[in-house]
Every structure is written in structure tokens, then in C-alpha cells.
């Protein structure tokens, strides 16, 4: 089942990050469940993950938002009553990037998710997705409806209006082909924290996410996330696509909404209410990172749902 062996590349990277982690001065968190770092070998390198508890035949798979990583669930997973496996999607956290520019098309992550779950032998799982991770979970649950027992959508990204496709696609493709990825800039650890705070995270949440990507380099630190992530072609599903996908989902679905106004669209909710075994919508308040910054509220509704 789950491989606990780290490749030499991953081991070197984790070792390199020790100094960065110490510089981030993370606050200690209570660990209710045992925590492990694992990896899955893939044709393009490896997919890293964090595991809480002892995964059985069908754990909860946690999928982070764009430019986040598995540490997004560091405060939530220990509070859940189910074993949790949080993935670093390609180019995020400790996972290998895909070939240059492949990551600019976010739905490609469906291949990663399916590959990892098959590799680990999980025939049926629950899915917890945040932001773009929620759209990935919705996509997977629609393509493989019998392989998902529960689906949780936390502040999913809003679908892109379908009418924008023709007008945007050509210009976006050309802009990607003409521009190289931005190389990481060597800076101070506090400057990296400040850059994450600009995305709407608290200082503590910024430090939590940076623990998997901040690397010591020369006389400073860099964010080691795949630089091609900044050139995303399509981060979100299109409206018509999302509606069609939602109609294929069979399992119970929960939508969790913060105050960030990134809730599941009304049209998708109506479809899920008819198609899914059950559908419920919960408001927890807070910002887009409520699951990281006020995990007790999110865990309370999740533990009632994931039974």
C-alpha cells in the first residue's frame, strides 16, 4: 500500500529545508494523530504527501489550492476523525514539477490524482478540496463516481464564463509561448512571508505554507514552487463544463463557504442537490483560508459529514 520510502532527491530537499523551517519559527501545534511524510514515484519524478493517522483502504484525500501545498491542511487534519492524506500537487511543495509549461493547464492534475490513487491501491476514497483543489475533486468525482464516497468542496474557485473561451485561449497560449517562467528571487525569509500575506493569508498561515517551499540559497531564501505556476492558462473549469460534471456525481457532497465569496456557484449547487446522494451547504465565516486559520470550525462540520 503506502510507500514510506523517500527518494534521495526528496531526502536532500527536505534536509536542505531544515534551516528555512527553523527561520520560519512555526508555532507548535498539538498532534492528535501520527504524522508522516510519504512519496509516490511517478514518471516525471515524485508526488509527495503528508499523512495523518493510519490510512486504511479508503482515506480522506486532501487537495490544496493553486500555489499552496499539503501544509494547507496542517491545522485541520489532526482534528479530523478519519485518516487523511494531503498531496503536494506537481510543482507544489515537495512534489516534482511537470515538464515545462505543462502545469499551466490546471486540469492536468486529474492525471496526477488518478495515478497516485491507483498506485496506492485506493479503490474508493473521500475527497476534500480547497479552491482549485475543490474543482479537481469535483472533476474526479464526476469522472469516477463509484470511486468517491464523500466529496467536500471548500471555497471552490468560481467557474469561468464559457463565452470567454474563444476570446482568451489564443492570446493566453501565445503569451505562455513567448514568455519564460519567472526565476525565483533570492530574498529574506520575512520578505517571503510578506509575499504570502499579500495573497490574503495571516502571518502564521504564510509560515505554515512556506515550510514546504522555502529553500536556503546563497545568502537568502527562495520559493521553490514551480515558476510556471504563474503562467496558468486555465485554473478554473468553464461554467458549462462544471454543470455537466456536477450532474454525474453520485456521492454525498458538502460545500463549505467562508466569507471570501468563493462558494460553490448557485447553478452547481442546484445540480448537485438533484444528482448527489445528498447535498449540504455550510457557512463557517473567516477568510479563504478558514480551514487553516480557524480549523476547529471546519473540523466540526466535517466530522459530522464524514461518517
PDB file of C-alpha atoms in Angstrom:
ATOM      1  CA  UNK A   1       0.000   0.000   0.000  1.00  0.00           C
ATOM      2  CA  UNK A   2       1.542   3.283   1.151  1.00  0.00           C
ATOM      3  CA  UNK A   3       5.268   3.732   0.461  1.00  0.00           C
ATOM      4  CA  UNK A   4       7.118   5.437   3.297  1.00  0.00           C
ATOM      5  CA  UNK A   5      10.467   5.454   1.485  1.00  0.00           C
ATOM      6  CA  UNK A   6      11.794   8.833   0.399  1.00  0.00           C
ATOM      7  CA  UNK A   7      13.849   9.092  -2.753  1.00  0.00           C
ATOM      8  CA  UNK A   8      17.333  10.526  -2.410  1.00  0.00           C
ATOM      9  CA  UNK A   9      16.206  13.699  -4.212  1.00  0.00           C
ATOM     10  CA  UNK A  10      13.368  14.236  -1.751  1.00  0.00           C
ATOM     11  CA  UNK A  11      15.607  13.441   1.189  1.00  0.00           C
ATOM     12  CA  UNK A  12      18.154  16.043   0.042  1.00  0.00           C
ATOM     13  CA  UNK A  13      15.443  18.625  -0.458  1.00  0.00           C
ATOM     14  CA  UNK A  14      13.892  18.059   2.954  1.00  0.00           C
ATOM     15  CA  UNK A  15      17.339  18.252   4.531  1.00  0.00           C
ATOM     16  CA  UNK A  16      18.066  21.489   2.659  1.00  0.00           C
ATOM     17  CA  UNK A  17      14.849  22.994   4.017  1.00  0.00           C
ATOM     18  CA  UNK A  18      15.704  22.455   7.683  1.00  0.00           C
ATOM     19  CA  UNK A  19      17.342  25.877   8.015  1.00  0.00           C
ATOM     20  CA  UNK A  20      14.412  27.568   6.272  1.00  0.00           C
ATOM     21  CA  UNK A  21      11.938  25.821   8.569  1.00  0.00           C
ATOM     22  CA  UNK A  22      13.864  26.966  11.624  1.00  0.00           C
ATOM     23  CA  UNK A  23      13.932  30.527  10.292  1.00  0.00           C
ATOM     24  CA  UNK A  24      10.138  30.484   9.860  1.00  0.00           C
ATOM     25  CA  UNK A  25       9.712  29.991  13.641  1.00  0.00           C
ATOM     26  CA  UNK A  26       6.485  27.993  13.381  1.00  0.00           C
ATOM     27  CA  UNK A  27       4.234  27.764  16.414  1.00  0.00           C
ATOM     28  CA  UNK A  28       3.923  24.197  17.777  1.00  0.00           C
ATOM     29  CA  UNK A  29       0.592  22.509  17.052  1.00  0.00           C
ATOM     30  CA  UNK A  30      -0.989  19.641  19.014  1.00  0.00           C
ATOM     31  CA  UNK A  31      -0.774  16.361  17.097  1.00  0.00           C
ATOM     32  CA  UNK A  32      -3.815  14.182  17.761  1.00  0.00           C
ATOM     33  CA  UNK A  33      -2.836  11.684  15.058  1.00  0.00           C
ATOM     34  CA  UNK A  34       0.565  10.411  13.979  1.00  0.00           C
ATOM     35  CA  UNK A  35       2.047  12.328  11.043  1.00  0.00           C
ATOM     36  CA  UNK A  36       4.285  11.018   8.263  1.00  0.00           C
ATOM     37  CA  UNK A  37       5.938  12.261   5.075  1.00  0.00           C
ATOM     38  CA  UNK A  38       5.497   9.883   2.144  1.00  0.00           C
ATOM     39  CA  UNK A  39       6.185   9.811  -1.563  1.00  0.00           C
ATOM     40  CA  UNK A  40       4.887   8.104  -4.684  1.00  0.00           C
ATOM     41  CA  UNK A  41       7.226   7.568  -7.618  1.00  0.00           C
ATOM     42  CA  UNK A  42       5.830   8.964 -10.870  1.00  0.00           C
ATOM     43  CA  UNK A  43       7.071   9.027 -14.491  1.00  0.00           C
ATOM     44  CA  UNK A  44       8.036  12.728 -14.094  1.00  0.00           C
ATOM     45  CA  UNK A  45       9.625  12.377 -10.637  1.00  0.00           C
ATOM     46  CA  UNK A  46       7.676  12.008  -7.416  1.00  0.00           C
ATOM     47  CA  UNK A  47       4.457  13.103  -5.724  1.00  0.00           C
ATOM     48  CA  UNK A  48       4.917  13.968  -2.058  1.00  0.00           C
ATOM     49  CA  UNK A  49       2.251  13.816   0.619  1.00  0.00           C
ATOM     50  CA  UNK A  50       1.619  14.241   4.325  1.00  0.00           C
ATOM     51  CA  UNK A  51      -0.303  11.552   6.166  1.00  0.00           C
ATOM     52  CA  UNK A  52      -2.183  11.828   9.445  1.00  0.00           C
ATOM     53  CA  UNK A  53      -3.325   8.624  11.104  1.00  0.00           C
ATOM     54  CA  UNK A  54      -3.051   5.153   9.590  1.00  0.00           C
ATOM     55  CA  UNK A  55      -4.611   5.092   6.106  1.00  0.00           C
ATOM     56  CA  UNK A  56      -6.814   2.081   5.568  1.00  0.00           C
ATOM     57  CA  UNK A  57      -8.487   1.088   2.349  1.00  0.00           C
ATOM     58  CA  UNK A  58     -10.293   4.410   1.845  1.00  0.00           C
ATOM     59  CA  UNK A  59      -8.764   7.514   3.489  1.00  0.00           C
ATOM     60  CA  UNK A  60      -9.641  11.170   3.023  1.00  0.00           C
ATOM     61  CA  UNK A  61      -7.558  12.689   0.218  1.00  0.00           C
ATOM     62  CA  UNK A  62      -6.940  16.419   0.713  1.00  0.00           C
ATOM     63  CA  UNK A  63      -6.280  18.615  -2.340  1.00  0.00           C
ATOM     64  CA  UNK A  64      -4.820  22.097  -1.883  1.00  0.00           C
ATOM     65  CA  UNK A  65      -5.436  25.329  -3.779  1.00  0.00           C
ATOM     66  CA  UNK A  66      -3.269  26.802  -6.552  1.00  0.00           C
ATOM     67  CA  UNK A  67       0.231  27.737  -5.291  1.00  0.00           C
ATOM     68  CA  UNK A  68      -0.459  26.208  -1.871  1.00  0.00           C
ATOM     69  CA  UNK A  69       0.732  22.775  -0.737  1.00  0.00           C
ATOM     70  CA  UNK A  70      -0.070  19.882   1.596  1.00  0.00           C
ATOM     71  CA  UNK A  71       0.752  22.023   4.652  1.00  0.00           C
ATOM     72  CA  UNK A  72      -2.528  23.838   3.944  1.00  0.00           C
ATOM     73  CA  UNK A  73      -4.135  21.041   5.994  1.00  0.00           C
ATOM     74  CA  UNK A  74      -1.610  21.008   8.867  1.00  0.00           C
ATOM     75  CA  UNK A  75      -4.045  22.503  11.378  1.00  0.00           C
ATOM     76  CA  UNK A  76      -7.210  20.771  10.133  1.00  0.00           C
ATOM     77  CA  UNK A  77      -6.151  17.158   9.526  1.00  0.00           C
ATOM     78  CA  UNK A  78      -5.151  16.419  13.159  1.00  0.00           C
ATOM     79  CA  UNK A  79      -8.688  17.395  14.240  1.00  0.00           C
ATOM     80  CA  UNK A  80     -10.484  15.041  11.858  1.00  0.00           C
ATOM     81  CA  UNK A  81     -11.812  11.620  12.846  1.00  0.00           C
ATOM     82  CA  UNK A  82     -10.562   9.983   9.652  1.00  0.00           C
ATOM     83  CA  UNK A  83      -7.048   9.228   8.333  1.00  0.00           C
ATOM     84  CA  UNK A  84      -6.015  11.959   5.909  1.00  0.00           C
ATOM     85  CA  UNK A  85      -3.548  12.001   3.014  1.00  0.00           C
ATOM     86  CA  UNK A  86      -2.748  15.532   1.783  1.00  0.00           C
ATOM     87  CA  UNK A  87      -0.993  15.654  -1.586  1.00  0.00           C
ATOM     88  CA  UNK A  88       1.530  18.152  -2.900  1.00  0.00           C
ATOM     89  CA  UNK A  89       0.289  18.531  -6.477  1.00  0.00           C
ATOM     90  CA  UNK A  90       3.035  18.686  -9.159  1.00  0.00           C
ATOM     91  CA  UNK A  91       5.258  21.739  -8.838  1.00  0.00           C
ATOM     92  CA  UNK A  92       3.937  22.480  -5.356  1.00  0.00           C
ATOM     93  CA  UNK A  93       5.517  21.702  -2.000  1.00  0.00           C
ATOM     94  CA  UNK A  94       7.943  18.777  -2.239  1.00  0.00           C
ATOM     95  CA  UNK A  95       6.490  17.260  -5.425  1.00  0.00           C
ATOM     96  CA  UNK A  96       8.381  17.259  -8.694  1.00  0.00           C
ATOM     97  CA  UNK A  97       7.176  19.723 -11.341  1.00  0.00           C
ATOM     98  CA  UNK A  98       5.698  18.553 -14.597  1.00  0.00           C
ATOM     99  CA  UNK A  99       7.636  19.249 -17.814  1.00  0.00           C
ATOM    100  CA  UNK A 100       7.999  22.967 -18.584  1.00  0.00           C
ATOM    101  CA  UNK A 101       4.667  24.744 -19.174  1.00  0.00           C
ATOM    102  CA  UNK A 102       2.569  21.578 -18.672  1.00  0.00           C
ATOM    103  CA  UNK A 103       1.427  22.934 -15.305  1.00  0.00           C
ATOM    104  CA  UNK A 104      -0.120  25.975 -16.995  1.00  0.00           C
ATOM    105  CA  UNK A 105      -3.217  23.861 -17.700  1.00  0.00           C
ATOM    106  CA  UNK A 106      -4.534  23.002 -14.218  1.00  0.00           C
ATOM    107  CA  UNK A 107      -6.950  20.160 -15.202  1.00  0.00           C
ATOM    108  CA  UNK A 108      -3.829  18.111 -15.984  1.00  0.00           C
ATOM    109  CA  UNK A 109      -3.779  17.370 -12.249  1.00  0.00           C
ATOM    110  CA  UNK A 110      -6.578  14.838 -12.803  1.00  0.00           C
ATOM    111  CA  UNK A 111      -3.899  12.548 -14.251  1.00  0.00           C
ATOM    112  CA  UNK A 112      -1.773  13.013 -11.143  1.00  0.00           C
ATOM    113  CA  UNK A 113      -4.643  12.268  -8.776  1.00  0.00           C
ATOM    114  CA  UNK A 114      -5.794   9.178 -10.656  1.00  0.00           C
ATOM    115  CA  UNK A 115      -2.217   7.919 -10.983  1.00  0.00           C
ATOM    116  CA  UNK A 116      -1.458   8.303  -7.277  1.00  0.00           C
ATOM    117  CA  UNK A 117      -4.686   6.675  -6.104  1.00  0.00           C
ATOM    118  CA  UNK A 118      -4.171   3.714  -8.441  1.00  0.00           C
ATOM    119  CA  UNK A 119      -0.542   3.433  -7.392  1.00  0.00           C
ATOM    120  CA  UNK A 120      -1.550   3.295  -3.723  1.00  0.00           C
ATOM    121  CA  UNK A 121      -4.320   0.797  -4.411  1.00  0.00           C
ATOM    122  CA  UNK A 122      -7.175   3.006  -3.207  1.00  0.00           C
ATOM    123  CA  UNK A 123     -10.320   1.910  -4.993  1.00  0.00           C
ATOM    124  CA  UNK A 124     -12.629   4.274  -3.103  1.00  0.00           C
ATOM    125  CA  UNK A 125     -11.758   7.472  -1.221  1.00  0.00           C
ATOM    126  CA  UNK A 126     -13.291  10.607   0.222  1.00  0.00           C
ATOM    127  CA  UNK A 127     -12.102  13.888  -1.289  1.00  0.00           C
ATOM    128  CA  UNK A 128     -11.560  17.239   0.425  1.00  0.00           C
ATOM    129  CA  UNK A 129     -10.635  20.062  -1.950  1.00  0.00           C
ATOM    130  CA  UNK A 130      -9.836  23.723  -1.285  1.00  0.00           C
ATOM    131  CA  UNK A 131     -10.042  26.377  -4.022  1.00  0.00           C
ATOM    132  CA  UNK A 132      -8.727  24.840  -7.240  1.00  0.00           C
ATOM    133  CA  UNK A 133      -8.356  21.598  -5.298  1.00  0.00           C
ATOM    134  CA  UNK A 134     -12.143  21.608  -4.878  1.00  0.00           C
ATOM    135  CA  UNK A 135     -12.584  21.838  -8.647  1.00  0.00           C
ATOM    136  CA  UNK A 136     -10.136  18.952  -9.038  1.00  0.00           C
ATOM    137  CA  UNK A 137     -12.175  16.931  -6.543  1.00  0.00           C
ATOM    138  CA  UNK A 138     -15.396  17.719  -8.391  1.00  0.00           C
ATOM    139  CA  UNK A 139     -13.780  16.684 -11.677  1.00  0.00           C
ATOM    140  CA  UNK A 140     -12.541  13.389 -10.219  1.00  0.00           C
ATOM    141  CA  UNK A 141     -15.866  12.576  -8.536  1.00  0.00           C
ATOM    142  CA  UNK A 142     -17.692  13.121 -11.831  1.00  0.00           C
ATOM    143  CA  UNK A 143     -15.298  11.027 -13.928  1.00  0.00           C
ATOM    144  CA  UNK A 144     -15.140   8.226 -11.334  1.00  0.00           C
ATOM    145  CA  UNK A 145     -18.448   8.498  -9.428  1.00  0.00           C
ATOM    146  CA  UNK A 146     -18.209   4.989  -7.980  1.00  0.00           C
ATOM    147  CA  UNK A 147     -14.700   5.633  -6.625  1.00  0.00           C
ATOM    148  CA  UNK A 148     -15.651   8.514  -4.288  1.00  0.00           C
ATOM    149  CA  UNK A 149     -17.595   8.018  -1.052  1.00  0.00           C
ATOM    150  CA  UNK A 150     -17.761  11.695   0.065  1.00  0.00           C
ATOM    151  CA  UNK A 151     -16.876  14.986  -1.609  1.00  0.00           C
ATOM    152  CA  UNK A 152     -16.130  18.192   0.313  1.00  0.00           C
ATOM    153  CA  UNK A 153     -15.743  21.485  -1.577  1.00  0.00           C
ATOM    154  CA  UNK A 154     -14.119  24.259   0.484  1.00  0.00           C
ATOM    155  CA  UNK A 155     -14.349  27.691  -1.165  1.00  0.00           C
ATOM    156  CA  UNK A 156     -14.055  26.314  -4.717  1.00  0.00           C
ATOM    157  CA  UNK A 157     -12.917  28.695  -7.413  1.00  0.00           C
ATOM    158  CA  UNK A 158     -15.750  30.135  -9.466  1.00  0.00           C
ATOM    159  CA  UNK A 159     -16.123  28.656 -12.974  1.00  0.00           C
ATOM    160  CA  UNK A 160     -15.002  30.779 -15.909  1.00  0.00           C
ATOM    161  CA  UNK A 161     -17.857  32.044 -18.134  1.00  0.00           C
ATOM    162  CA  UNK A 162     -17.979  29.739 -21.168  1.00  0.00           C
ATOM    163  CA  UNK A 163     -18.204  32.677 -23.553  1.00  0.00           C
ATOM    164  CA  UNK A 164     -14.673  33.739 -22.593  1.00  0.00           C
ATOM    165  CA  UNK A 165     -13.068  30.637 -24.143  1.00  0.00           C
ATOM    166  CA  UNK A 166     -12.750  31.728 -27.783  1.00  0.00           C
ATOM    167  CA  UNK A 167     -11.603  35.232 -26.948  1.00  0.00           C
ATOM    168  CA  UNK A 168      -8.983  34.278 -24.360  1.00  0.00           C
ATOM    169  CA  UNK A 169      -7.455  30.965 -25.357  1.00  0.00           C
ATOM    170  CA  UNK A 170      -5.334  32.053 -28.334  1.00  0.00           C
ATOM    171  CA  UNK A 171      -3.929  35.099 -26.560  1.00  0.00           C
ATOM    172  CA  UNK A 172      -3.123  33.053 -23.457  1.00  0.00           C
ATOM    173  CA  UNK A 173      -1.339  30.326 -25.428  1.00  0.00           C
ATOM    174  CA  UNK A 174       0.800  32.901 -27.252  1.00  0.00           C
ATOM    175  CA  UNK A 175       1.648  34.731 -24.044  1.00  0.00           C
ATOM    176  CA  UNK A 176       2.892  31.492 -22.499  1.00  0.00           C
ATOM    177  CA  UNK A 177       4.978  30.556 -25.553  1.00  0.00           C
ATOM    178  CA  UNK A 178       6.592  33.990 -25.692  1.00  0.00           C
ATOM    179  CA  UNK A 179       7.444  34.319 -22.011  1.00  0.00           C
ATOM    180  CA  UNK A 180       9.807  32.253 -19.952  1.00  0.00           C
ATOM    181  CA  UNK A 181       8.882  31.341 -16.416  1.00  0.00           C
ATOM    182  CA  UNK A 182       9.980  33.850 -13.808  1.00  0.00           C
ATOM    183  CA  UNK A 183      13.003  32.532 -11.951  1.00  0.00           C
ATOM    184  CA  UNK A 184      12.745  32.554  -8.140  1.00  0.00           C
ATOM    185  CA  UNK A 185      14.258  35.618  -6.490  1.00  0.00           C
ATOM    186  CA  UNK A 186      16.669  35.219  -3.596  1.00  0.00           C
ATOM    187  CA  UNK A 187      15.333  37.253  -0.697  1.00  0.00           C
ATOM    188  CA  UNK A 188      14.961  37.231   3.072  1.00  0.00           C
ATOM    189  CA  UNK A 189      12.635  34.841   4.886  1.00  0.00           C
ATOM    190  CA  UNK A 190      10.480  37.707   6.167  1.00  0.00           C
ATOM    191  CA  UNK A 191      10.097  39.032   2.618  1.00  0.00           C
ATOM    192  CA  UNK A 192       8.794  35.613   1.555  1.00  0.00           C
ATOM    193  CA  UNK A 193       6.318  35.684   4.437  1.00  0.00           C
ATOM    194  CA  UNK A 194       5.194  39.166   3.373  1.00  0.00           C
ATOM    195  CA  UNK A 195       4.633  37.987  -0.214  1.00  0.00           C
ATOM    196  CA  UNK A 196       2.349  35.186   1.010  1.00  0.00           C
ATOM    197  CA  UNK A 197       0.442  37.578   3.260  1.00  0.00           C
ATOM    198  CA  UNK A 198      -0.362  39.613   0.129  1.00  0.00           C
ATOM    199  CA  UNK A 199      -2.397  36.609  -1.039  1.00  0.00           C
ATOM    200  CA  UNK A 200      -4.721  37.024   1.953  1.00  0.00           C
ATOM    201  CA  UNK A 201      -3.069  34.665   4.426  1.00  0.00           C
ATOM    202  CA  UNK A 202      -2.299  35.515   8.027  1.00  0.00           C
ATOM    203  CA  UNK A 203       1.349  35.629   9.061  1.00  0.00           C
ATOM    204  CA  UNK A 204       1.144  32.235  10.780  1.00  0.00           C
ATOM    205  CA  UNK A 205      -0.613  30.609   7.799  1.00  0.00           C
ATOM    206  CA  UNK A 206       2.041  32.072   5.476  1.00  0.00           C
ATOM    207  CA  UNK A 207       4.787  30.491   7.570  1.00  0.00           C
ATOM    208  CA  UNK A 208       2.974  27.144   7.584  1.00  0.00           C
ATOM    209  CA  UNK A 209       2.779  27.015   3.767  1.00  0.00           C
ATOM    210  CA  UNK A 210       6.350  28.245   3.318  1.00  0.00           C
ATOM    211  CA  UNK A 211       7.784  25.386   5.360  1.00  0.00           C
ATOM    212  CA  UNK A 212       7.441  23.116   2.288  1.00  0.00           C
ATOM    213  CA  UNK A 213       8.758  25.531  -0.338  1.00  0.00           C
ATOM    214  CA  UNK A 214      11.222  27.947   1.307  1.00  0.00           C
ATOM    215  CA  UNK A 215      14.775  26.857   0.488  1.00  0.00           C
ATOM    216  CA  UNK A 216      18.091  28.265   1.536  1.00  0.00           C
ATOM    217  CA  UNK A 217      20.054  29.594  -1.442  1.00  0.00           C
ATOM    218  CA  UNK A 218      23.227  31.662  -1.386  1.00  0.00           C
ATOM    219  CA  UNK A 219      22.751  34.298   1.328  1.00  0.00           C
ATOM    220  CA  UNK A 220      18.948  34.209   1.352  1.00  0.00           C
ATOM    221  CA  UNK A 221      15.890  32.102   0.585  1.00  0.00           C
ATOM    222  CA  UNK A 222      13.771  31.281  -2.475  1.00  0.00           C
ATOM    223  CA  UNK A 223      10.259  29.976  -3.030  1.00  0.00           C
ATOM    224  CA  UNK A 224      10.906  26.635  -4.775  1.00  0.00           C
ATOM    225  CA  UNK A 225       7.390  26.304  -6.242  1.00  0.00           C
ATOM    226  CA  UNK A 226       7.323  25.631  -9.989  1.00  0.00           C
ATOM    227  CA  UNK A 227       7.788  29.083 -11.601  1.00  0.00           C
ATOM    228  CA  UNK A 228       5.451  28.083 -14.450  1.00  0.00           C
ATOM    229  CA  UNK A 229       2.544  28.203 -11.987  1.00  0.00           C
ATOM    230  CA  UNK A 230       2.407  31.959 -12.518  1.00  0.00           C
ATOM    231  CA  UNK A 231       1.573  31.417 -16.206  1.00  0.00           C
ATOM    232  CA  UNK A 232      -1.600  29.381 -15.698  1.00  0.00           C
ATOM    233  CA  UNK A 233      -3.676  29.023 -18.859  1.00  0.00           C
ATOM    234  CA  UNK A 234      -6.854  27.664 -17.250  1.00  0.00           C
ATOM    235  CA  UNK A 235      -7.030  27.455 -13.484  1.00  0.00           C
ATOM    236  CA  UNK A 236     -10.815  27.102 -13.352  1.00  0.00           C
ATOM    237  CA  UNK A 237     -13.398  24.931 -15.051  1.00  0.00           C
ATOM    238  CA  UNK A 238     -15.765  26.553 -17.510  1.00  0.00           C
ATOM    239  CA  UNK A 239     -19.403  27.073 -16.488  1.00  0.00           C
ATOM    240  CA  UNK A 240     -20.914  24.567 -18.912  1.00  0.00           C
ATOM    241  CA  UNK A 241     -18.201  22.034 -18.125  1.00  0.00           C
ATOM    242  CA  UNK A 242     -18.747  22.331 -14.378  1.00  0.00           C
ATOM    243  CA  UNK A 243     -22.508  21.951 -14.762  1.00  0.00           C
ATOM    244  CA  UNK A 244     -22.109  18.816 -16.858  1.00  0.00           C
ATOM    245  CA  UNK A 245     -19.596  17.328 -14.450  1.00  0.00           C
ATOM    246  CA  UNK A 246     -21.713  18.074 -11.379  1.00  0.00           C
ATOM    247  CA  UNK A 247     -24.634  16.142 -12.865  1.00  0.00           C
ATOM    248  CA  UNK A 248     -22.529  12.948 -12.883  1.00  0.00           C
ATOM    249  CA  UNK A 249     -21.662  12.955  -9.167  1.00  0.00           C
ATOM    250  CA  UNK A 250     -23.354  10.287  -7.031  1.00  0.00           C
ATOM    251  CA  UNK A 251     -21.799  10.542  -3.569  1.00  0.00           C
ATOM    252  CA  UNK A 252     -22.835  12.819  -0.670  1.00  0.00           C
ATOM    253  CA  UNK A 253     -21.454  16.336  -1.195  1.00  0.00           C
ATOM    254  CA  UNK A 254     -20.775  19.133   1.277  1.00  0.00           C
ATOM    255  CA  UNK A 255     -19.949  22.691   0.228  1.00  0.00           C
ATOM    256  CA  UNK A 256     -18.192  24.828   2.854  1.00  0.00           C
ATOM    257  CA  UNK A 257     -18.240  28.591   2.420  1.00  0.00           C
ATOM    258  CA  UNK A 258     -16.135  31.230   4.153  1.00  0.00           C
ATOM    259  CA  UNK A 259     -16.660  34.973   3.857  1.00  0.00           C
ATOM    260  CA  UNK A 260     -14.383  35.148   0.795  1.00  0.00           C
ATOM    261  CA  UNK A 261     -17.316  34.923  -1.655  1.00  0.00           C
ATOM    262  CA  UNK A 262     -15.804  31.890  -3.368  1.00  0.00           C
ATOM    263  CA  UNK A 263     -18.633  29.479  -2.629  1.00  0.00           C
ATOM    264  CA  UNK A 264     -19.954  26.806  -4.960  1.00  0.00           C
ATOM    265  CA  UNK A 265     -21.990  28.607  -7.634  1.00  0.00           C
ATOM    266  CA  UNK A 266     -25.768  28.595  -7.256  1.00  0.00           C
ATOM    267  CA  UNK A 267     -26.181  26.751 -10.560  1.00  0.00           C
ATOM    268  CA  UNK A 268     -23.789  23.991  -9.465  1.00  0.00           C
ATOM    269  CA  UNK A 269     -25.499  23.727  -6.070  1.00  0.00           C
ATOM    270  CA  UNK A 270     -28.867  23.164  -7.733  1.00  0.00           C
ATOM    271  CA  UNK A 271     -27.431  20.415  -9.932  1.00  0.00           C
ATOM    272  CA  UNK A 272     -25.651  18.726  -7.014  1.00  0.00           C
ATOM    273  CA  UNK A 273     -28.836  18.849  -4.933  1.00  0.00           C
ATOM    274  CA  UNK A 274     -30.541  16.720  -7.601  1.00  0.00           C
ATOM    275  CA  UNK A 275     -27.673  14.448  -8.685  1.00  0.00           C
ATOM    276  CA  UNK A 276     -25.736  13.685  -5.491  1.00  0.00           C
ATOM    277  CA  UNK A 277     -26.857  11.208  -2.845  1.00  0.00           C
ATOM    278  CA  UNK A 278     -27.152  14.233  -0.551  1.00  0.00           C
ATOM    279  CA  UNK A 279     -26.036  17.840  -0.612  1.00  0.00           C
ATOM    280  CA  UNK A 280     -25.495  20.330   2.170  1.00  0.00           C
ATOM    281  CA  UNK A 281     -24.053  23.813   2.284  1.00  0.00           C
ATOM    282  CA  UNK A 282     -22.294  25.102   5.396  1.00  0.00           C
ATOM    283  CA  UNK A 283     -21.022  28.601   6.222  1.00  0.00           C
ATOM    284  CA  UNK A 284     -18.076  28.846   8.595  1.00  0.00           C
ATOM    285  CA  UNK A 285     -17.057  32.502   8.234  1.00  0.00           C
ATOM    286  CA  UNK A 286     -13.449  33.668   8.126  1.00  0.00           C
ATOM    287  CA  UNK A 287     -11.350  34.166   5.008  1.00  0.00           C
ATOM    288  CA  UNK A 288     -10.430  31.820   2.161  1.00  0.00           C
ATOM    289  CA  UNK A 289      -8.010  30.004   4.480  1.00  0.00           C
ATOM    290  CA  UNK A 290     -10.553  29.341   7.226  1.00  0.00           C
ATOM    291  CA  UNK A 291      -9.592  25.638   7.251  1.00  0.00           C
ATOM    292  CA  UNK A 292      -6.020  26.656   8.156  1.00  0.00           C
ATOM    293  CA  UNK A 293      -6.690  29.685  10.348  1.00  0.00           C
ATOM    294  CA  UNK A 294      -9.802  28.515  12.233  1.00  0.00           C
ATOM    295  CA  UNK A 295      -9.662  24.727  11.775  1.00  0.00           C
ATOM    296  CA  UNK A 296     -11.912  23.904  14.746  1.00  0.00           C
ATOM    297  CA  UNK A 297     -14.957  25.376  12.975  1.00  0.00           C
ATOM    298  CA  UNK A 298     -14.282  23.478   9.765  1.00  0.00           C
ATOM    299  CA  UNK A 299     -13.463  20.224  11.588  1.00  0.00           C
ATOM    300  CA  UNK A 300     -16.752  20.397  13.483  1.00  0.00           C
ATOM    301  CA  UNK A 301     -18.848  20.270  10.312  1.00  0.00           C
ATOM    302  CA  UNK A 302     -16.539  17.808   8.552  1.00  0.00           C
ATOM    303  CA  UNK A 303     -16.573  15.230  11.349  1.00  0.00           C
ATOM    304  CA  UNK A 304     -20.372  15.156  11.236  1.00  0.00           C
ATOM    305  CA  UNK A 305     -20.350  14.695   7.468  1.00  0.00           C
ATOM    306  CA  UNK A 306     -17.550  12.133   7.102  1.00  0.00           C
ATOM    307  CA  UNK A 307     -19.272   9.230   8.847  1.00  0.00           C
TER     308      UNK A 307
END
